[in-house]
Amino acid sequence: MEELLKRPTKRRGFYVEMRLLHKNGRQQQQLEKNSCFKYYKWVLWFSLTLYFFSSYFISHNKPIPLSRTHFSNSKSNLPSRALIESVNTTSLQHPTREDLKIYVYELPSKYNTDWLSNERCSNHLFASEVAIHRALLNDDVIRTFDPYEADFFFVPVYVSCNFSTVNGFPAIGHARTLISSAIQLISSQYPFWNRTHGSDHVFVASHDYGACFHAMVTTKLKMLIGKKNCFILWIFDCSVFVKEDRAIADGIPEFLKKSIILQTFGVKYQHPCQEVENVVIPPYVSPVSVRKTLEKAPVSGRRDIQVFFRGKMEVHPKNVSGRFYSKRVRTVIWRKYNGDRRFYLQRHRFAGYQSEIVRSVFCLCPLGWAPWSPRLVESVVLGCVPVIIADGIRLPFPDAVKWSDISLTVAEKDVATLGPILDHVAATNLSIIQKNLWDPDVRRALLFNDRVEEGDATWQVIRALSQKLDRSYRRSEVSGQ
């Protein structure tokens, strides 16, 4: 035995094993006698090998059904490609990179980019039409250059960039003509509109009454600019009073009634301006401006303003009329709480107003011309509890933003009792609301970025579209084969 141990060998591992077995002679004999042991060991090894090989082959070669695909719910801002390639069955459902595809029409510049010569076009509250277009152009996962593999077709027409010289507001009286012209162009050069009558085509309507495309500045008012101020105010009052009625009377253009509209306007009751397939989106707030504000004062910082509002409130020419505008809600707020030390109410514009929001505990979000307001987004992303005063408003992305957990809703008829209502919340569950509000995922869901990021506003739009794949011509064609 000693000579064997001294003998060099190339099979060192085998030799050491033999030496160890000699030290347990009895055990070796028992194992050799038990032939079943070796048999079961080989059967087990073979079974496990076959199982792992089969699992690998199936998972890498069998397509995953759409209803079973999920994305990671990571809180980090990862690019869309990384998110789409990750799969997590516990997170929110979302199409994979092999699934939902969007074709973006390349229209002549007069329909979109020519308007960008005015810097306001890509930064004002209606600029989601620009932001969504830009994000889709920069996404190489969802966007496809082959229209025959597209589920949806995005039609990039900017209609909110024509600013009136009278008051500086967007004048969208040209919207119907411009969109109609774009549809005539794509329907004459491509077959995709005609085959579905536009049901898989997507447009943005990011202004007061969405797909009704009603302009605030009327021709009658423009003709009366030279008259006395009081007379102008009276005429303007009438224009405002019938503003929603006029929008309803004009209705949604016939050529858009089968399409999908991404619109800021949304209510929970029946309304002619939302009687079309639609997705409620948030108004545009610049993520750059938000980031700069939070660099100076984080959301969890000191808040020395109890209740904040800056905007038009009481009766004066700029307010148009406290009798009709905001259904008198803002006028009541001003008359009831102006001078109340708990309320910081300001009527005039201030470029740095975001620095006031980030210092505030409660931010009032009353209706204006329409129920929605950019204050909804600004309050949330800057950590101020939004106080929503707009009966029946339908809020954006309710699956991603649990509005009941991060905001307060006060009925329009109860606006005169705002003080006691907010005092009660401050004394009871304010800290819970703030904790929910300061979740970065909530802030991310309401901001549009130049590139699609996990959970951001454009991401939420894509997710909403993924729930409308029954409108995809490509899907219906495949399922019919």
Short mmCIF file of N, CA and C in Angstrom, two decimals, residues 291-405:
data_model
loop_
_atom_site.label_atom_id
_atom_site.label_comp_id
_atom_site.label_asym_id
_atom_site.label_seq_id
_atom_site.Cartn_x
_atom_site.Cartn_y
_atom_site.Cartn_z
N ARG A 291 -37.17 69.39 -11.35
CA ARG A 291 -35.88 68.93 -10.82
C ARG A 291 -35.09 70.08 -10.20
N LYS A 292 -35.10 71.23 -10.86
CA LYS A 292 -34.37 72.39 -10.33
C LYS A 292 -34.98 72.87 -9.01
N THR A 293 -36.31 72.84 -8.95
CA THR A 293 -36.98 73.27 -7.71
C THR A 293 -36.65 72.33 -6.56
N LEU A 294 -36.66 71.02 -6.82
CA LEU A 294 -36.40 70.05 -5.77
C LEU A 294 -34.94 70.01 -5.35
N GLU A 295 -34.06 70.46 -6.21
CA GLU A 295 -32.64 70.55 -5.83
C GLU A 295 -32.44 71.60 -4.75
N LYS A 296 -33.30 72.62 -4.78
CA LYS A 296 -33.18 73.70 -3.78
C LYS A 296 -33.97 73.38 -2.52
N ALA A 297 -35.09 72.67 -2.69
CA ALA A 297 -35.94 72.36 -1.54
C ALA A 297 -36.60 71.00 -1.76
N PRO A 298 -36.16 69.95 -1.09
CA PRO A 298 -36.75 68.61 -1.28
C PRO A 298 -38.19 68.55 -0.79
N VAL A 299 -38.93 67.56 -1.28
CA VAL A 299 -40.35 67.45 -0.95
C VAL A 299 -40.58 67.30 0.55
N SER A 300 -39.64 66.70 1.25
CA SER A 300 -39.82 66.47 2.68
C SER A 300 -39.26 67.61 3.53
N GLY A 301 -38.93 68.73 2.87
CA GLY A 301 -38.36 69.87 3.59
C GLY A 301 -39.40 70.67 4.36
N ARG A 302 -38.97 71.79 4.91
CA ARG A 302 -39.84 72.64 5.74
C ARG A 302 -40.95 73.26 4.90
N ARG A 303 -42.17 73.24 5.43
CA ARG A 303 -43.32 73.80 4.72
C ARG A 303 -43.99 74.82 5.64
N ASP A 304 -43.77 76.08 5.33
CA ASP A 304 -44.26 77.16 6.19
C ASP A 304 -45.53 77.82 5.66
N ILE A 305 -46.06 77.34 4.53
CA ILE A 305 -47.34 77.83 4.00
C ILE A 305 -48.37 76.74 4.21
N GLN A 306 -49.46 77.05 4.90
CA GLN A 306 -50.46 76.03 5.20
C GLN A 306 -51.33 75.72 3.98
N VAL A 307 -51.91 76.75 3.35
CA VAL A 307 -52.79 76.55 2.20
C VAL A 307 -52.38 77.54 1.11
N PHE A 308 -52.10 77.02 -0.09
CA PHE A 308 -51.56 77.87 -1.16
C PHE A 308 -52.45 77.85 -2.40
N PHE A 309 -52.58 79.04 -3.00
CA PHE A 309 -53.18 79.14 -4.34
C PHE A 309 -52.68 80.41 -5.00
N ARG A 310 -52.27 80.28 -6.25
CA ARG A 310 -51.92 81.44 -7.06
C ARG A 310 -52.66 81.31 -8.39
N GLY A 311 -53.42 82.33 -8.73
CA GLY A 311 -54.19 82.30 -9.96
C GLY A 311 -55.34 83.29 -9.93
N LYS A 312 -56.14 83.27 -10.99
CA LYS A 312 -57.26 84.20 -11.10
C LYS A 312 -58.37 83.80 -10.13
N MET A 313 -58.89 84.79 -9.40
CA MET A 313 -59.91 84.47 -8.41
C MET A 313 -61.13 85.39 -8.46
N GLU A 314 -60.94 86.66 -8.14
CA GLU A 314 -62.09 87.53 -8.00
C GLU A 314 -62.45 88.22 -9.32
N VAL A 315 -63.51 89.00 -9.32
CA VAL A 315 -63.98 89.68 -10.52
C VAL A 315 -63.03 90.81 -10.89
N HIS A 316 -62.44 90.73 -12.04
CA HIS A 316 -61.63 91.80 -12.61
C HIS A 316 -61.39 91.43 -14.07
N PRO A 317 -60.96 92.37 -14.92
CA PRO A 317 -60.86 92.10 -16.36
C PRO A 317 -60.05 90.86 -16.70
N LYS A 318 -58.93 90.62 -16.01
CA LYS A 318 -58.11 89.47 -16.35
C LYS A 318 -58.81 88.16 -15.97
N ASN A 319 -59.64 88.23 -14.97
CA ASN A 319 -60.37 87.04 -14.55
C ASN A 319 -61.55 86.75 -15.47
N VAL A 320 -61.82 87.66 -16.39
CA VAL A 320 -62.96 87.58 -17.29
C VAL A 320 -64.24 87.82 -16.50
N SER A 321 -64.63 86.91 -15.61
CA SER A 321 -65.78 87.16 -14.76
C SER A 321 -65.85 86.15 -13.64
N GLY A 322 -65.90 86.65 -12.41
CA GLY A 322 -66.05 85.76 -11.26
C GLY A 322 -67.41 85.12 -11.21
N ARG A 323 -68.35 85.61 -12.01
CA ARG A 323 -69.70 85.04 -11.99
C ARG A 323 -69.76 83.71 -12.72
N PHE A 324 -68.93 83.55 -13.73
CA PHE A 324 -69.02 82.35 -14.57
C PHE A 324 -67.75 81.50 -14.52
N TYR A 325 -66.61 82.14 -14.50
CA TYR A 325 -65.35 81.41 -14.50
C TYR A 325 -65.21 80.59 -13.23
N SER A 326 -64.83 79.33 -13.36
CA SER A 326 -64.62 78.42 -12.24
C SER A 326 -65.91 78.19 -11.44
N LYS A 327 -67.07 78.48 -12.07
CA LYS A 327 -68.38 78.32 -11.40
C LYS A 327 -68.41 79.06 -10.06
N ARG A 328 -67.73 80.17 -10.03
CA ARG A 328 -67.63 81.06 -8.85
C ARG A 328 -66.81 80.46 -7.71
N VAL A 329 -66.24 79.28 -7.87
CA VAL A 329 -65.49 78.63 -6.80
C VAL A 329 -64.31 79.50 -6.37
N ARG A 330 -63.56 80.00 -7.34
CA ARG A 330 -62.38 80.81 -6.99
C ARG A 330 -62.78 82.14 -6.35
N THR A 331 -63.87 82.69 -6.81
CA THR A 331 -64.34 83.94 -6.23
C THR A 331 -64.72 83.76 -4.76
N VAL A 332 -65.36 82.63 -4.45
CA VAL A 332 -65.74 82.34 -3.07
C VAL A 332 -64.50 82.16 -2.20
N ILE A 333 -63.50 81.46 -2.75
CA ILE A 333 -62.25 81.26 -2.00
C ILE A 333 -61.63 82.60 -1.64
N TRP A 334 -61.58 83.49 -2.63
CA TRP A 334 -60.94 84.80 -2.40
C TRP A 334 -61.72 85.61 -1.36
N ARG A 335 -63.01 85.67 -1.53
CA ARG A 335 -63.82 86.51 -0.63
C ARG A 335 -63.89 85.94 0.78
N LYS A 336 -63.83 84.62 0.89
CA LYS A 336 -63.96 83.98 2.20
C LYS A 336 -62.62 83.95 2.96
N TYR A 337 -61.53 83.72 2.24
CA TYR A 337 -60.27 83.44 2.92
C TYR A 337 -59.15 84.43 2.64
N ASN A 338 -59.37 85.43 1.84
CA ASN A 338 -58.35 86.46 1.68
C ASN A 338 -58.20 87.19 3.01
N GLY A 339 -56.99 87.19 3.52
CA GLY A 339 -56.74 87.78 4.83
C GLY A 339 -56.66 86.76 5.94
N ASP A 340 -57.10 85.54 5.70
CA ASP A 340 -56.96 84.45 6.67
C ASP A 340 -55.50 84.04 6.71
N ARG A 341 -54.89 84.06 7.87
CA ARG A 341 -53.45 83.80 7.97
C ARG A 341 -53.07 82.38 7.55
N ARG A 342 -54.02 81.46 7.53
CA ARG A 342 -53.72 80.10 7.09
C ARG A 342 -53.59 79.99 5.57
N PHE A 343 -54.20 80.94 4.86
CA PHE A 343 -54.28 80.89 3.41
C PHE A 343 -53.32 81.90 2.78
N TYR A 344 -52.51 81.40 1.84
CA TYR A 344 -51.60 82.25 1.07
C TYR A 344 -52.17 82.33 -0.34
N LEU A 345 -52.98 83.35 -0.61
CA LEU A 345 -53.68 83.50 -1.88
C LEU A 345 -53.07 84.65 -2.67
N GLN A 346 -52.68 84.34 -3.92
CA GLN A 346 -52.06 85.35 -4.78
C GLN A 346 -52.76 85.37 -6.13
N ARG A 347 -53.00 86.57 -6.65
CA ARG A 347 -53.77 86.71 -7.89
C ARG A 347 -52.90 86.89 -9.13
N HIS A 348 -51.65 87.23 -8.96
CA HIS A 348 -50.82 87.61 -10.10
C HIS A 348 -49.79 86.53 -10.43
N ARG A 349 -49.35 86.55 -11.66
CA ARG A 349 -48.36 85.58 -12.13
C ARG A 349 -47.03 85.80 -11.42
N PHE A 350 -46.31 84.69 -11.23
CA PHE A 350 -44.97 84.75 -10.63
C PHE A 350 -44.16 83.59 -11.20
N ALA A 351 -43.07 83.90 -11.88
CA ALA A 351 -42.29 82.88 -12.58
C ALA A 351 -41.76 81.80 -11.63
N GLY A 352 -41.49 82.17 -10.40
CA GLY A 352 -40.93 81.21 -9.45
C GLY A 352 -41.96 80.59 -8.52
N TYR A 353 -43.21 80.46 -9.00
CA TYR A 353 -44.27 79.98 -8.11
C TYR A 353 -44.06 78.55 -7.64
N GLN A 354 -43.25 77.75 -8.36
CA GLN A 354 -43.00 76.38 -7.89
C GLN A 354 -42.28 76.39 -6.54
N SER A 355 -41.48 77.42 -6.30
CA SER A 355 -40.80 77.54 -5.00
C SER A 355 -41.80 77.78 -3.87
N GLU A 356 -43.00 78.30 -4.21
CA GLU A 356 -44.05 78.47 -3.21
C GLU A 356 -44.79 77.16 -2.97
N ILE A 357 -44.97 76.38 -4.03
CA ILE A 357 -45.66 75.10 -3.89
C ILE A 357 -44.87 74.15 -2.99
N VAL A 358 -43.56 74.11 -3.19
CA VAL A 358 -42.73 73.18 -2.43
C VAL A 358 -42.64 73.59 -0.95
N ARG A 359 -43.09 74.79 -0.63
CA ARG A 359 -43.13 75.26 0.77
C ARG A 359 -44.51 75.06 1.39
N SER A 360 -45.47 74.55 0.62
CA SER A 360 -46.86 74.51 1.06
C SER A 360 -47.30 73.11 1.49
N VAL A 361 -48.22 73.09 2.45
CA VAL A 361 -48.79 71.82 2.92
C VAL A 361 -49.95 71.40 2.03
N PHE A 362 -50.91 72.31 1.82
CA PHE A 362 -52.06 72.05 0.96
C PHE A 362 -52.03 73.00 -0.23
N CYS A 363 -52.31 72.47 -1.43
CA CYS A 363 -52.37 73.29 -2.63
C CYS A 363 -53.77 73.17 -3.24
N LEU A 364 -54.47 74.29 -3.34
CA LEU A 364 -55.81 74.28 -3.89
C LEU A 364 -55.78 74.07 -5.39
N CYS A 365 -56.62 73.17 -5.88
CA CYS A 365 -56.71 72.86 -7.31
C CYS A 365 -58.17 72.99 -7.76
N PRO A 366 -58.70 74.21 -7.78
CA PRO A 366 -60.08 74.39 -8.21
C PRO A 366 -60.20 74.33 -9.73
N LEU A 367 -61.37 74.02 -10.21
CA LEU A 367 -61.59 74.02 -11.65
C LEU A 367 -61.42 75.42 -12.21
N GLY A 368 -61.12 75.48 -13.52
CA GLY A 368 -61.04 76.75 -14.21
C GLY A 368 -62.06 76.75 -15.33
N TRP A 369 -61.58 76.85 -16.58
CA TRP A 369 -62.50 76.69 -17.72
C TRP A 369 -63.03 75.26 -17.75
N ALA A 370 -62.17 74.33 -17.48
CA ALA A 370 -62.53 72.91 -17.46
C ALA A 370 -62.14 72.35 -16.09
N PRO A 371 -62.52 71.12 -15.77
CA PRO A 371 -62.23 70.58 -14.43
C PRO A 371 -60.74 70.43 -14.13
N TRP A 372 -59.93 70.10 -15.13
CA TRP A 372 -58.52 69.80 -14.88
C TRP A 372 -57.69 71.08 -14.79
N SER A 373 -56.52 70.93 -14.20
CA SER A 373 -55.62 72.06 -14.01
C SER A 373 -54.19 71.54 -13.90
N PRO A 374 -53.20 72.31 -14.39
CA PRO A 374 -51.80 71.88 -14.22
C PRO A 374 -51.38 71.86 -12.75
N ARG A 375 -52.15 72.53 -11.90
CA ARG A 375 -51.83 72.52 -10.46
C ARG A 375 -51.90 71.11 -9.89
N LEU A 376 -52.72 70.26 -10.48
CA LEU A 376 -52.80 68.87 -10.03
C LEU A 376 -51.43 68.21 -10.09
N VAL A 377 -50.77 68.37 -11.24
CA VAL A 377 -49.46 67.75 -11.44
C VAL A 377 -48.40 68.46 -10.60
N GLU A 378 -48.40 69.78 -10.65
CA GLU A 378 -47.39 70.55 -9.92
C GLU A 378 -47.44 70.26 -8.42
N SER A 379 -48.64 70.15 -7.87
CA SER A 379 -48.77 69.86 -6.44
C SER A 379 -48.18 68.50 -6.10
N VAL A 380 -48.55 67.50 -6.88
CA VAL A 380 -48.09 66.13 -6.59
C VAL A 380 -46.58 66.03 -6.71
N VAL A 381 -46.02 66.52 -7.81
CA VAL A 381 -44.58 66.32 -8.04
C VAL A 381 -43.73 67.16 -7.08
N LEU A 382 -44.33 68.17 -6.45
CA LEU A 382 -43.58 69.00 -5.51
C LEU A 382 -44.00 68.73 -4.06
N GLY A 383 -44.75 67.66 -3.85
CA GLY A 383 -45.02 67.18 -2.50
C GLY A 383 -46.05 67.95 -1.72
N CYS A 384 -46.89 68.73 -2.40
CA CYS A 384 -47.94 69.48 -1.72
C CYS A 384 -49.27 68.74 -1.90
N VAL A 385 -50.01 68.53 -0.84
CA VAL A 385 -51.25 67.75 -0.93
C VAL A 385 -52.27 68.50 -1.79
N PRO A 386 -52.65 67.94 -2.94
CA PRO A 386 -53.63 68.63 -3.79
C PRO A 386 -55.03 68.56 -3.20
N VAL A 387 -55.68 69.71 -3.18
CA VAL A 387 -57.07 69.79 -2.72
C VAL A 387 -57.91 70.01 -3.98
N ILE A 388 -58.54 68.95 -4.45
CA ILE A 388 -59.24 68.98 -5.74
C ILE A 388 -60.66 69.47 -5.55
N ILE A 389 -60.98 70.59 -6.20
CA ILE A 389 -62.32 71.16 -6.13
C ILE A 389 -62.85 71.22 -7.56
N ALA A 390 -63.37 70.12 -8.05
CA ALA A 390 -63.87 70.01 -9.42
C ALA A 390 -64.78 68.77 -9.46
N ASP A 391 -66.06 68.99 -9.29
CA ASP A 391 -67.00 67.87 -9.20
C ASP A 391 -66.94 66.98 -10.44
N GLY A 392 -66.81 65.68 -10.21
CA GLY A 392 -66.88 64.71 -11.30
C GLY A 392 -65.64 64.59 -12.15
N ILE A 393 -64.53 65.18 -11.76
CA ILE A 393 -63.32 65.11 -12.57
C ILE A 393 -62.81 63.68 -12.65
N ARG A 394 -62.33 63.29 -13.83
CA ARG A 394 -61.70 61.98 -14.03
C ARG A 394 -60.20 62.23 -14.11
N LEU A 395 -59.44 61.63 -13.22
CA LEU A 395 -58.01 61.93 -13.08
C LEU A 395 -57.15 60.96 -13.88
N PRO A 396 -55.96 61.38 -14.28
CA PRO A 396 -55.12 60.53 -15.14
C PRO A 396 -54.50 59.35 -14.42
N PHE A 397 -54.36 58.24 -15.15
CA PHE A 397 -53.62 57.05 -14.74
C PHE A 397 -53.99 56.55 -13.34
N PRO A 398 -55.26 56.27 -13.07
CA PRO A 398 -55.65 55.84 -11.72
C PRO A 398 -55.04 54.53 -11.27
N ASP A 399 -54.59 53.69 -12.21
CA ASP A 399 -53.93 52.44 -11.83
C ASP A 399 -52.55 52.69 -11.23
N ALA A 400 -51.89 53.74 -11.69
CA ALA A 400 -50.54 54.04 -11.23
C ALA A 400 -50.54 55.06 -10.09
N VAL A 401 -51.52 55.95 -10.10
CA VAL A 401 -51.61 57.00 -9.08
C VAL A 401 -52.89 56.78 -8.27
N LYS A 402 -52.74 56.39 -7.03
CA LYS A 402 -53.89 56.18 -6.16
C LYS A 402 -54.31 57.54 -5.58
N TRP A 403 -55.14 58.23 -6.35
CA TRP A 403 -55.48 59.62 -6.02
C TRP A 403 -56.15 59.73 -4.65
N SER A 404 -56.95 58.79 -4.27
CA SER A 404 -57.62 58.87 -2.98
C SER A 404 -56.65 58.81 -1.81
N ASP A 405 -55.44 58.27 -2.05
CA ASP A 405 -54.44 58.14 -0.99
C ASP A 405 -53.52 59.36 -0.91
#
